[in-house]
PDB file of C-alpha atoms in Angstrom:
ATOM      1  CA  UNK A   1      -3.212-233.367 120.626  1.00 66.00           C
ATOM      2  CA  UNK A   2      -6.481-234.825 120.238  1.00 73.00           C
ATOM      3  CA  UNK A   3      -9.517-233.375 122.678  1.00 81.00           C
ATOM      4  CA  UNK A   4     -12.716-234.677 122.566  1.00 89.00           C
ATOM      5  CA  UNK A   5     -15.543-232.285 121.299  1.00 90.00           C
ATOM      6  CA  UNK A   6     -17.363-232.072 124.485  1.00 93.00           C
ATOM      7  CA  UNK A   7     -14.655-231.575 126.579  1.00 94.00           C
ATOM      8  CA  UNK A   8     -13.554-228.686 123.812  1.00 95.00           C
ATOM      9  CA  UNK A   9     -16.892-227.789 124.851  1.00 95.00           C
ATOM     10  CA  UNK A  10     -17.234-227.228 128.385  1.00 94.00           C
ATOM     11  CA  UNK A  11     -13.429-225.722 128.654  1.00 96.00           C
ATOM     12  CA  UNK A  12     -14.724-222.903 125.993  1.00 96.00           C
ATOM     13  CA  UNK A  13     -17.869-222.408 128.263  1.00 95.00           C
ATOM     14  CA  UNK A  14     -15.395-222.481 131.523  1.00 93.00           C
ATOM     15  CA  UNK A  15     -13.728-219.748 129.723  1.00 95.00           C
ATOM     16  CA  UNK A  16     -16.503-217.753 128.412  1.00 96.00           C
ATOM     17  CA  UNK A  17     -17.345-217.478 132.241  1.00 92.00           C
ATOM     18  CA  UNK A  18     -13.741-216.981 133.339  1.00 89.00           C
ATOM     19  CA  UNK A  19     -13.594-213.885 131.303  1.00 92.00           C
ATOM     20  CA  UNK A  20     -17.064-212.232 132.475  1.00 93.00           C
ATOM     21  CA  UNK A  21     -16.134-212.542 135.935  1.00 88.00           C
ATOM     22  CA  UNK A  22     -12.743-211.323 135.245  1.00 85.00           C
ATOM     23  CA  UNK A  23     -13.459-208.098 133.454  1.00 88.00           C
ATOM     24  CA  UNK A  24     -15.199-207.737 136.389  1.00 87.00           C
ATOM     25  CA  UNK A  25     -13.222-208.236 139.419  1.00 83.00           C
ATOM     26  CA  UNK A  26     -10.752-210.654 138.460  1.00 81.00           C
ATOM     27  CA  UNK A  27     -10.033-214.221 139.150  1.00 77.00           C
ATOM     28  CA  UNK A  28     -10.605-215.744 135.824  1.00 85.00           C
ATOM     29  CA  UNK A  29      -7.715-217.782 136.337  1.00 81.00           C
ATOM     30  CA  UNK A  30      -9.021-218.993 138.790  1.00 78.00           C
ATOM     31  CA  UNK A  31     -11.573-220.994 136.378  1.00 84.00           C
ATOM     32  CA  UNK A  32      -9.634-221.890 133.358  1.00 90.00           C
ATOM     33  CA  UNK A  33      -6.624-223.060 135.075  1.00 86.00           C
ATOM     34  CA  UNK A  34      -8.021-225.916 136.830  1.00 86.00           C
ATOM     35  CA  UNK A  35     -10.342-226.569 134.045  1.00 91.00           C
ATOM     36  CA  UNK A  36      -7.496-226.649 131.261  1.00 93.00           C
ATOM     37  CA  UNK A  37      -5.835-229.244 134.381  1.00 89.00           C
ATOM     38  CA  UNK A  38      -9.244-231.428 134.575  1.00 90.00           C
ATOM     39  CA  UNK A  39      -9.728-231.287 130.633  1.00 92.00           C
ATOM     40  CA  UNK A  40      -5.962-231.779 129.355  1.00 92.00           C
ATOM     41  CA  UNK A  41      -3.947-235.038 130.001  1.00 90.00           C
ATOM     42  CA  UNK A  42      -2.792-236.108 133.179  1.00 86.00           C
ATOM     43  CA  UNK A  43       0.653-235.932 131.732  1.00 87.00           C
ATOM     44  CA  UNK A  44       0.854-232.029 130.287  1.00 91.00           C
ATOM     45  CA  UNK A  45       3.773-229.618 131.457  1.00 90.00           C
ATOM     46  CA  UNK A  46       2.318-227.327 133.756  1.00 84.00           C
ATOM     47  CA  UNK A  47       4.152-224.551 131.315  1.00 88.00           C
ATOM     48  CA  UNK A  48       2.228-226.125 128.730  1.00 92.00           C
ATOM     49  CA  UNK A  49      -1.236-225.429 130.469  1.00 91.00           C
ATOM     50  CA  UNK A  50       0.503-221.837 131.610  1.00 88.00           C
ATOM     51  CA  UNK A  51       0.702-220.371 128.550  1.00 92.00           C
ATOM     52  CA  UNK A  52      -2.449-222.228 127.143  1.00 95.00           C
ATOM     53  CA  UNK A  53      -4.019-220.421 129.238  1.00 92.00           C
ATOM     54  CA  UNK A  54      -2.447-216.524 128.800  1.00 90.00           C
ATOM     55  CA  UNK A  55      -3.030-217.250 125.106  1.00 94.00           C
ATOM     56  CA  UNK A  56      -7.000-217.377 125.682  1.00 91.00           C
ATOM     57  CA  UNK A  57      -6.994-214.989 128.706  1.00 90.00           C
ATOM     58  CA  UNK A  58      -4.917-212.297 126.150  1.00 91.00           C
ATOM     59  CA  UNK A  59      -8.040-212.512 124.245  1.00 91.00           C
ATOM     60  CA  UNK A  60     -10.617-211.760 126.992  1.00 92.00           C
ATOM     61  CA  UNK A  61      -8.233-208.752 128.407  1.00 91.00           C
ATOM     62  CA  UNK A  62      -7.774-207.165 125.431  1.00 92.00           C
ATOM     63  CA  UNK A  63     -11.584-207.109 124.953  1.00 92.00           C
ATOM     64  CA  UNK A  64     -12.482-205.899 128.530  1.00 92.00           C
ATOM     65  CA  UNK A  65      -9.254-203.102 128.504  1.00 90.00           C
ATOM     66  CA  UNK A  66     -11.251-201.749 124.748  1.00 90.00           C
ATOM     67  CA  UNK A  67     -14.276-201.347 126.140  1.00 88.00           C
ATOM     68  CA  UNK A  68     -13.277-199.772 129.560  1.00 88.00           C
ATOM     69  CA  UNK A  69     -10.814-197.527 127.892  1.00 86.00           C
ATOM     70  CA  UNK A  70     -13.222-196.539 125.554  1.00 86.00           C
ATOM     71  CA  UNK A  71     -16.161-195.863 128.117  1.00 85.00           C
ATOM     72  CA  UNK A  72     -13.586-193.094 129.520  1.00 84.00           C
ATOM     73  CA  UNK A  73     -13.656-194.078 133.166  1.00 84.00           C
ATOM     74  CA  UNK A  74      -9.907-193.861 133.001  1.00 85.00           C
ATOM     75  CA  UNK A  75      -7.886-191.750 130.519  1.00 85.00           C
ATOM     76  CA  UNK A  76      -6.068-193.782 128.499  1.00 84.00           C
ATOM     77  CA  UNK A  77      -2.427-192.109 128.968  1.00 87.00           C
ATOM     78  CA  UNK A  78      -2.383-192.836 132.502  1.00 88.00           C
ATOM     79  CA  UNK A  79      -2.280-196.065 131.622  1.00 90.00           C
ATOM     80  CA  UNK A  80       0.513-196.482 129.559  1.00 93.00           C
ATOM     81  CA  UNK A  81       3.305-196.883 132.559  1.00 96.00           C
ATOM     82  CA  UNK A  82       1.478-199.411 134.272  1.00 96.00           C
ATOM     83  CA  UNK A  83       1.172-201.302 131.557  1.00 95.00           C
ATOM     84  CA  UNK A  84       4.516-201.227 130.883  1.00 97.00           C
ATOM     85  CA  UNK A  85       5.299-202.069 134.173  1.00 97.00           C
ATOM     86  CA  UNK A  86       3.321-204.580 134.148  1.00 97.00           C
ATOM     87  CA  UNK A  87       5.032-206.162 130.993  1.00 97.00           C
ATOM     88  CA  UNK A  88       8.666-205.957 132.362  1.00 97.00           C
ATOM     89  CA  UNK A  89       7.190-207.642 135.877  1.00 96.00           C
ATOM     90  CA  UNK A  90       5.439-210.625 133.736  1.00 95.00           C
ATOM     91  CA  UNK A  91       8.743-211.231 131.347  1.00 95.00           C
ATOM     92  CA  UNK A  92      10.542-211.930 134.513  1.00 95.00           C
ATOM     93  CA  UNK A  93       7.825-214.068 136.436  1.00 92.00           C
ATOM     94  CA  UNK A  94       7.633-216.174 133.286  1.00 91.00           C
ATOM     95  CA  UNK A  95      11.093-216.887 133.685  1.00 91.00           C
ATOM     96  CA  UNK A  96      10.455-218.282 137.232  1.00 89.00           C
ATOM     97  CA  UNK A  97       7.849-220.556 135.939  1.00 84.00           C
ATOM     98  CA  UNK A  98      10.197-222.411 133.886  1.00 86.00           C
ATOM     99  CA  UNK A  99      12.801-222.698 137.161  1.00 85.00           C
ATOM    100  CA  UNK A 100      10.120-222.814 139.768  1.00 80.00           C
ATOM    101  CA  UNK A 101       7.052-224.531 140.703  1.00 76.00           C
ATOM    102  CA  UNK A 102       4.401-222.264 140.959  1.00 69.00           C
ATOM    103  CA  UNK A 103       2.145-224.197 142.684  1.00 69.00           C
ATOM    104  CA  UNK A 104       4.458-223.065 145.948  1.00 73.00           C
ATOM    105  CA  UNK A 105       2.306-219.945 146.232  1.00 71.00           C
ATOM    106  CA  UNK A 106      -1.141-221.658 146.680  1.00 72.00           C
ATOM    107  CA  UNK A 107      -0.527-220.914 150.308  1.00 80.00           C
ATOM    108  CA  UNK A 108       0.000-217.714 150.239  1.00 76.00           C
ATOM    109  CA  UNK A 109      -2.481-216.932 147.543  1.00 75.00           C
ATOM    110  CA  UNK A 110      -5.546-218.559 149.939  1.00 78.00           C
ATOM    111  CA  UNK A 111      -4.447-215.989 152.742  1.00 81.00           C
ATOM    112  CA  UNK A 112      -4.363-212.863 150.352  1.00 78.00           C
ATOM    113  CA  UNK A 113      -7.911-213.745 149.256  1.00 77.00           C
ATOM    114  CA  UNK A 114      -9.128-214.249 153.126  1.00 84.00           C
ATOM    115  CA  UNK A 115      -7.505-210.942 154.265  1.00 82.00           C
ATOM    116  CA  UNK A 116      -9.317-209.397 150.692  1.00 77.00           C
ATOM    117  CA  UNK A 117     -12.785-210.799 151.540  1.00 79.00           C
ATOM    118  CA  UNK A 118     -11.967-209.803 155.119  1.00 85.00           C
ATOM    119  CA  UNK A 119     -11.148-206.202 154.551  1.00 79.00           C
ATOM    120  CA  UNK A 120     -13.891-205.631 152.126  1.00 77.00           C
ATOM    121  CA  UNK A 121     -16.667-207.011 154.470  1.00 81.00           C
ATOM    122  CA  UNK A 122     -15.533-204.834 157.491  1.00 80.00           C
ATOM    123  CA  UNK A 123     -15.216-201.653 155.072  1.00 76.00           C
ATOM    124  CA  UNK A 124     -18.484-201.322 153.434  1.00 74.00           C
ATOM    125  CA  UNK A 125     -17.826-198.000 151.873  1.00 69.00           C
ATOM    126  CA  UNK A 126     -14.041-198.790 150.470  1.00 64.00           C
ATOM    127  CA  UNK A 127     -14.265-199.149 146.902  1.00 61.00           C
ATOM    128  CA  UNK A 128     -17.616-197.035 146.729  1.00 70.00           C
ATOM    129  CA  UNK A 129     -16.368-193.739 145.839  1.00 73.00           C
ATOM    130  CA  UNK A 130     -13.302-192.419 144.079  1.00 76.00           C
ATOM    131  CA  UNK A 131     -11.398-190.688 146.881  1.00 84.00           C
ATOM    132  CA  UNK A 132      -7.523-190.693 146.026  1.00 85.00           C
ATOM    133  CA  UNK A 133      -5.041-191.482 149.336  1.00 89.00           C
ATOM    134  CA  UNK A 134      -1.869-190.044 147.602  1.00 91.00           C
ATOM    135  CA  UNK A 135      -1.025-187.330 145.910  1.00 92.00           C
ATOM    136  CA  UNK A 136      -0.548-187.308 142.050  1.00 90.00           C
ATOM    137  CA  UNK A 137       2.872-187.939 142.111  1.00 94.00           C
ATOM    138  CA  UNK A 138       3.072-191.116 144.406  1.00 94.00           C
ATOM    139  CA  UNK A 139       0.070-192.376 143.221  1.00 94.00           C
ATOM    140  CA  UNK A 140       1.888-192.923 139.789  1.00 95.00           C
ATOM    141  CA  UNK A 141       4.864-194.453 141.513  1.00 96.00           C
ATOM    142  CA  UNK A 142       2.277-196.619 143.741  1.00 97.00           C
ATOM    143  CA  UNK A 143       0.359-197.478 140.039  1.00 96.00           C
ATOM    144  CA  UNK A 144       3.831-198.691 138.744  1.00 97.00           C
ATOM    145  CA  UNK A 145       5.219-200.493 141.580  1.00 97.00           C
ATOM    146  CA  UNK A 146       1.777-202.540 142.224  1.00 97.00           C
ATOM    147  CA  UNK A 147       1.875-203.278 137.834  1.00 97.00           C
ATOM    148  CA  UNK A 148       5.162-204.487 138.522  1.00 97.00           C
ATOM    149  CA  UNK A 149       4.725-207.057 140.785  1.00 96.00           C
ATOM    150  CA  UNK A 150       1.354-207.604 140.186  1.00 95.00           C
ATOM    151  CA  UNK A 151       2.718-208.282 136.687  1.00 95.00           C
ATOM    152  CA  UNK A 152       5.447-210.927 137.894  1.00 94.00           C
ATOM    153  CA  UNK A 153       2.836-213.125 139.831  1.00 91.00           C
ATOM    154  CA  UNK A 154       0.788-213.398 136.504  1.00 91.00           C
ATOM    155  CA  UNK A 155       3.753-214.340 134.439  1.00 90.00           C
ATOM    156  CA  UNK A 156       4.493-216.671 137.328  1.00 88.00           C
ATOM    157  CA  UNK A 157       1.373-218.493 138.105  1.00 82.00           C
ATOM    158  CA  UNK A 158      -1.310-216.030 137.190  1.00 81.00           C
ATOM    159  CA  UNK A 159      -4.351-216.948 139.227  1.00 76.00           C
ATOM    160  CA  UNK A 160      -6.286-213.971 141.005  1.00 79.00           C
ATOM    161  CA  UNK A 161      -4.202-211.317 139.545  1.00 87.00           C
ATOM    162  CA  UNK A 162      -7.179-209.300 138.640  1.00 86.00           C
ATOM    163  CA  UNK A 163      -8.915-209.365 141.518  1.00 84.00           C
ATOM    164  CA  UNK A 164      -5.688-209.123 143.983  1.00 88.00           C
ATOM    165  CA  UNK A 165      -5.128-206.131 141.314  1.00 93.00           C
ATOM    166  CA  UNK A 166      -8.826-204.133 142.223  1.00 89.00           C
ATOM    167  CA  UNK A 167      -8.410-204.586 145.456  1.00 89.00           C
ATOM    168  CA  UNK A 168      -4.788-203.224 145.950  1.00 92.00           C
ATOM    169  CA  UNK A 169      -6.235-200.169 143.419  1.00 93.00           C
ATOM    170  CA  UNK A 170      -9.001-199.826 145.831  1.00 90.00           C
ATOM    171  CA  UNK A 171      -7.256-200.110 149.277  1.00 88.00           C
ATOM    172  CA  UNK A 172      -3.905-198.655 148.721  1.00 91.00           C
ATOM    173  CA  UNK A 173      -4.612-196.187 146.280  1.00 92.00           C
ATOM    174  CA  UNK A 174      -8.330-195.022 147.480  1.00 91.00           C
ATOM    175  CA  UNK A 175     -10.046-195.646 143.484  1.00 91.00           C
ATOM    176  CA  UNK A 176     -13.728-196.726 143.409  1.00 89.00           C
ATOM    177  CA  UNK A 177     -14.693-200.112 142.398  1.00 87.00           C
ATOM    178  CA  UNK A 178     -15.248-199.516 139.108  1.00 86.00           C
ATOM    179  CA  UNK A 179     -11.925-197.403 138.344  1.00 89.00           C
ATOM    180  CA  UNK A 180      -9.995-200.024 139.906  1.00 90.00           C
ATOM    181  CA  UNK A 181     -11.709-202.443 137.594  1.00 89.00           C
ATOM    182  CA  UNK A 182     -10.616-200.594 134.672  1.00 90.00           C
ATOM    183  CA  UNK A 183      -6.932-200.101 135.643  1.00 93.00           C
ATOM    184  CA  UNK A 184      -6.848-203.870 136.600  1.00 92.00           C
ATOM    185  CA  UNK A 185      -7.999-205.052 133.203  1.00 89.00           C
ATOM    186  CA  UNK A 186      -5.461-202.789 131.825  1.00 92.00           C
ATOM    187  CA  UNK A 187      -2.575-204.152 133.639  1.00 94.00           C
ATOM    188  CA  UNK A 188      -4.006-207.429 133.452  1.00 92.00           C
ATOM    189  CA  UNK A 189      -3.934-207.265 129.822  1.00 93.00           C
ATOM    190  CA  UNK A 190      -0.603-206.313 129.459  1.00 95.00           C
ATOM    191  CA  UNK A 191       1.041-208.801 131.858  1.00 94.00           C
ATOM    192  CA  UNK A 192      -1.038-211.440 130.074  1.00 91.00           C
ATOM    193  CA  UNK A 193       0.341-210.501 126.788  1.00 94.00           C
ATOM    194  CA  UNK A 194       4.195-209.994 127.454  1.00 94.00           C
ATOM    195  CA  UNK A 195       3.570-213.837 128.787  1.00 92.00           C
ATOM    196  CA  UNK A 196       1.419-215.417 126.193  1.00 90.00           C
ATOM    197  CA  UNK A 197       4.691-214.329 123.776  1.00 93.00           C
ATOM    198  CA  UNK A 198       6.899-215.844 125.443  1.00 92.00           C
ATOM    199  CA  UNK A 199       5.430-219.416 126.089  1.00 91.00           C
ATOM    200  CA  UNK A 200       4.096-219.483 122.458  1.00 93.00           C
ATOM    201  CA  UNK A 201       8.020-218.433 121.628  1.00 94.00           C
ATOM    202  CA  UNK A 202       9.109-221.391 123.745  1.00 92.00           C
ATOM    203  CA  UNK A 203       6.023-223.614 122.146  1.00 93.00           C
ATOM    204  CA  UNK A 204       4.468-224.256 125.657  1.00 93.00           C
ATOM    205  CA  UNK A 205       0.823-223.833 124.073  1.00 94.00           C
ATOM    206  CA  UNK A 206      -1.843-226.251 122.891  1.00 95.00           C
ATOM    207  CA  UNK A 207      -3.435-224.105 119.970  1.00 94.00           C
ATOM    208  CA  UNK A 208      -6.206-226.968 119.371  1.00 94.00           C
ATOM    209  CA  UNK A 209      -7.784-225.958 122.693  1.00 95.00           C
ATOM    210  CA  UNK A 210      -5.924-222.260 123.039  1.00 95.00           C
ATOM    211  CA  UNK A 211      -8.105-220.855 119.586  1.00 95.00           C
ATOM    212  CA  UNK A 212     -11.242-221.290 120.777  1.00 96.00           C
ATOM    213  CA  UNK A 213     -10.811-220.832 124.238  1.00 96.00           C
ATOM    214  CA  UNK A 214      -9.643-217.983 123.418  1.00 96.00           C
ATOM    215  CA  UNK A 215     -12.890-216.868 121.252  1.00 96.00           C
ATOM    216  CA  UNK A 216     -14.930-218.229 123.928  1.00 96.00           C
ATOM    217  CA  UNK A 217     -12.895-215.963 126.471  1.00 94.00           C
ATOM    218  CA  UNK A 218     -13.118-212.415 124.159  1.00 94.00           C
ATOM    219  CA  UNK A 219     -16.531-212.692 123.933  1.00 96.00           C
ATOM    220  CA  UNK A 220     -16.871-212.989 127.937  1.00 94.00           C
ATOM    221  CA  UNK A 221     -14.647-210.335 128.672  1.00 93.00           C
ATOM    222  CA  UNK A 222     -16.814-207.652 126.697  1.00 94.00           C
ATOM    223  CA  UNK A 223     -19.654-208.325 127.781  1.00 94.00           C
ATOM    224  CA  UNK A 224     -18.327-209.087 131.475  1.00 91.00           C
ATOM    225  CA  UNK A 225     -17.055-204.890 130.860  1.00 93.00           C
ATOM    226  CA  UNK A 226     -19.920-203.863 129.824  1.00 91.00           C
ATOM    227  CA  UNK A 227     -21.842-204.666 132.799  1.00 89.00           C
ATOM    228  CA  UNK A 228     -19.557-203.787 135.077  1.00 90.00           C
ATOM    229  CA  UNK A 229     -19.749-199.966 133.221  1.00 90.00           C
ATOM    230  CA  UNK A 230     -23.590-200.006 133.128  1.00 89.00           C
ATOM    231  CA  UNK A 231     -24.125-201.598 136.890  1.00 87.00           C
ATOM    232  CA  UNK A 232     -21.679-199.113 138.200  1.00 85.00           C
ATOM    233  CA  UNK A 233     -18.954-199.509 141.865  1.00 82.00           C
ATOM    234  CA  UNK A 234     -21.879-200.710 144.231  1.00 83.00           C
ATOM    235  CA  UNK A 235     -22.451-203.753 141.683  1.00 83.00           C
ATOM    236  CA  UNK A 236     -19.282-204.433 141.055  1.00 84.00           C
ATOM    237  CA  UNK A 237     -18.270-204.294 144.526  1.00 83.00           C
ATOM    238  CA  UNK A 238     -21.408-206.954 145.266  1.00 83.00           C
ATOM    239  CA  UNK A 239     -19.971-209.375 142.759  1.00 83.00           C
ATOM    240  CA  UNK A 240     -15.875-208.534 143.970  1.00 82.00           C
ATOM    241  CA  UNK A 241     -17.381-210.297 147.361  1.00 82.00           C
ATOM    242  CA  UNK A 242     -19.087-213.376 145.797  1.00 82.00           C
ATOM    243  CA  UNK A 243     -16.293-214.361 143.735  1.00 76.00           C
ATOM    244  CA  UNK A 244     -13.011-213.910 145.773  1.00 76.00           C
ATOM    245  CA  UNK A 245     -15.451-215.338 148.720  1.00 80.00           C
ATOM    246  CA  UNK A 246     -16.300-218.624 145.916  1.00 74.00           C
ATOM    247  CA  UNK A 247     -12.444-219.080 145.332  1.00 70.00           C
ATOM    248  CA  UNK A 248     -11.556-219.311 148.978  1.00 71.00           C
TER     249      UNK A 248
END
């Protein structure tokens, strides 16, 4: 497929953003989906611009999970069931995309983010400290069970996962802002990669525009992590509002 340099252009900076808001608070799908729409032909399988876009987004999450699970905010083993969670939840949603369309949950997505930005403005101090609402036990079976189908919606259709993610972490399970953050990216990441291998296995990828996307997107994600660690919950919190409020 042939893409104009420009265009190439702007989708790599549409990504580059995508990915610093998302290690953030999410929503980066939010960004390069209807980018890769406006910037690809008219005529492209939505499948096609699905797993297009996992193959960049793998990128950025697997930055932005590094660098939070290196910074410690979260020990790394508790993250290993969600994540796998996460990956048996986006191998099934992936097969839904193929069967349905997802666009039938744009609906339903616009009322999750009102009732987010809703619940977040009326409870100024949720999300700004780390005070756990279950015990240790169900707050593993909680983690799962949210990676799970958390993980099926981004195999599915994708967009918002991170930030639907943070705030379920945040108002379900009690974390702080940035904690939730961290978990999120880890999920995130591996719903996004259990997906990207199956629509590159199926061929529903454009690697012309997927490559460097995708450089554009790991590049984003890091340093989208790192200020998110050095600004701390109350920033993160700040932008959380801003950007689920711009994507309503």
């Amino acid at each position: 497929m042939e893409i104009s340099f420009w265009v190439l252009g702007l989708l790599c900076l549409a990504s580059f953003a995508a990915a610093f808001f998302d290690a953030v608070v999410g929503g980066g799908g939010l960004i390069t989906i209807p980018a890769l729409m406006a910037g690809l032909p008219f005529s492209t399988p939505l499948p096609t611009i699905l797993g297009t876009n996992k193959v960049l987004a793998g990128t950025g999450t697997t930055m932005a999970a590094l660098k939070f699970i290196r910074s410690q905010i979260i020990p790394w083993q508790s993250m290993v069931a969600p994540i796998l969670f996460a990956m048996m939840g986006a191998t099934l949603g992936v097969q839904l995309a193929y069967k349905l369309d997802p666009q039938l949950l744009r609906p339903i997505i616009l009322v999750l983010l009102i009732s987010m930005l809703i619940f977040t403005m009326a409870k100024p101090s949720a999300g700004k400290h780390h005070e756990p609402k279950l015990s240790a036990t169900r707050e593993k079976i909680a983690t799962n069970f949210i990676a799970f189908i958390m993980g099926g919606y981004d195999g599915f259709f994708g967009p918002g996962t991170g930030s639907l993610l943070i705030f379920l972490f945040v108002a379900v399970l009690g974390f702080d802002f940035l904690r939730s953050s961290a978990m999120a990216k880890s999920v995130n990441w591996a719903s996004n990669i259990a997906s990207l291998v199956i629509f590159v296995s199926r061929g529903s990828w454009i690697w012309q525009v997927a490559l460097p996307m995708a450089v554009a997107n790991g590049i984003g994600g890091w340093v989208g992590a790192r200020f998110a660690i050095q600004q701390g919950s109350a920033w993160v919190r700040k932008v959380f509002i801003i950007v689920v409020a711009s994507l309503v």
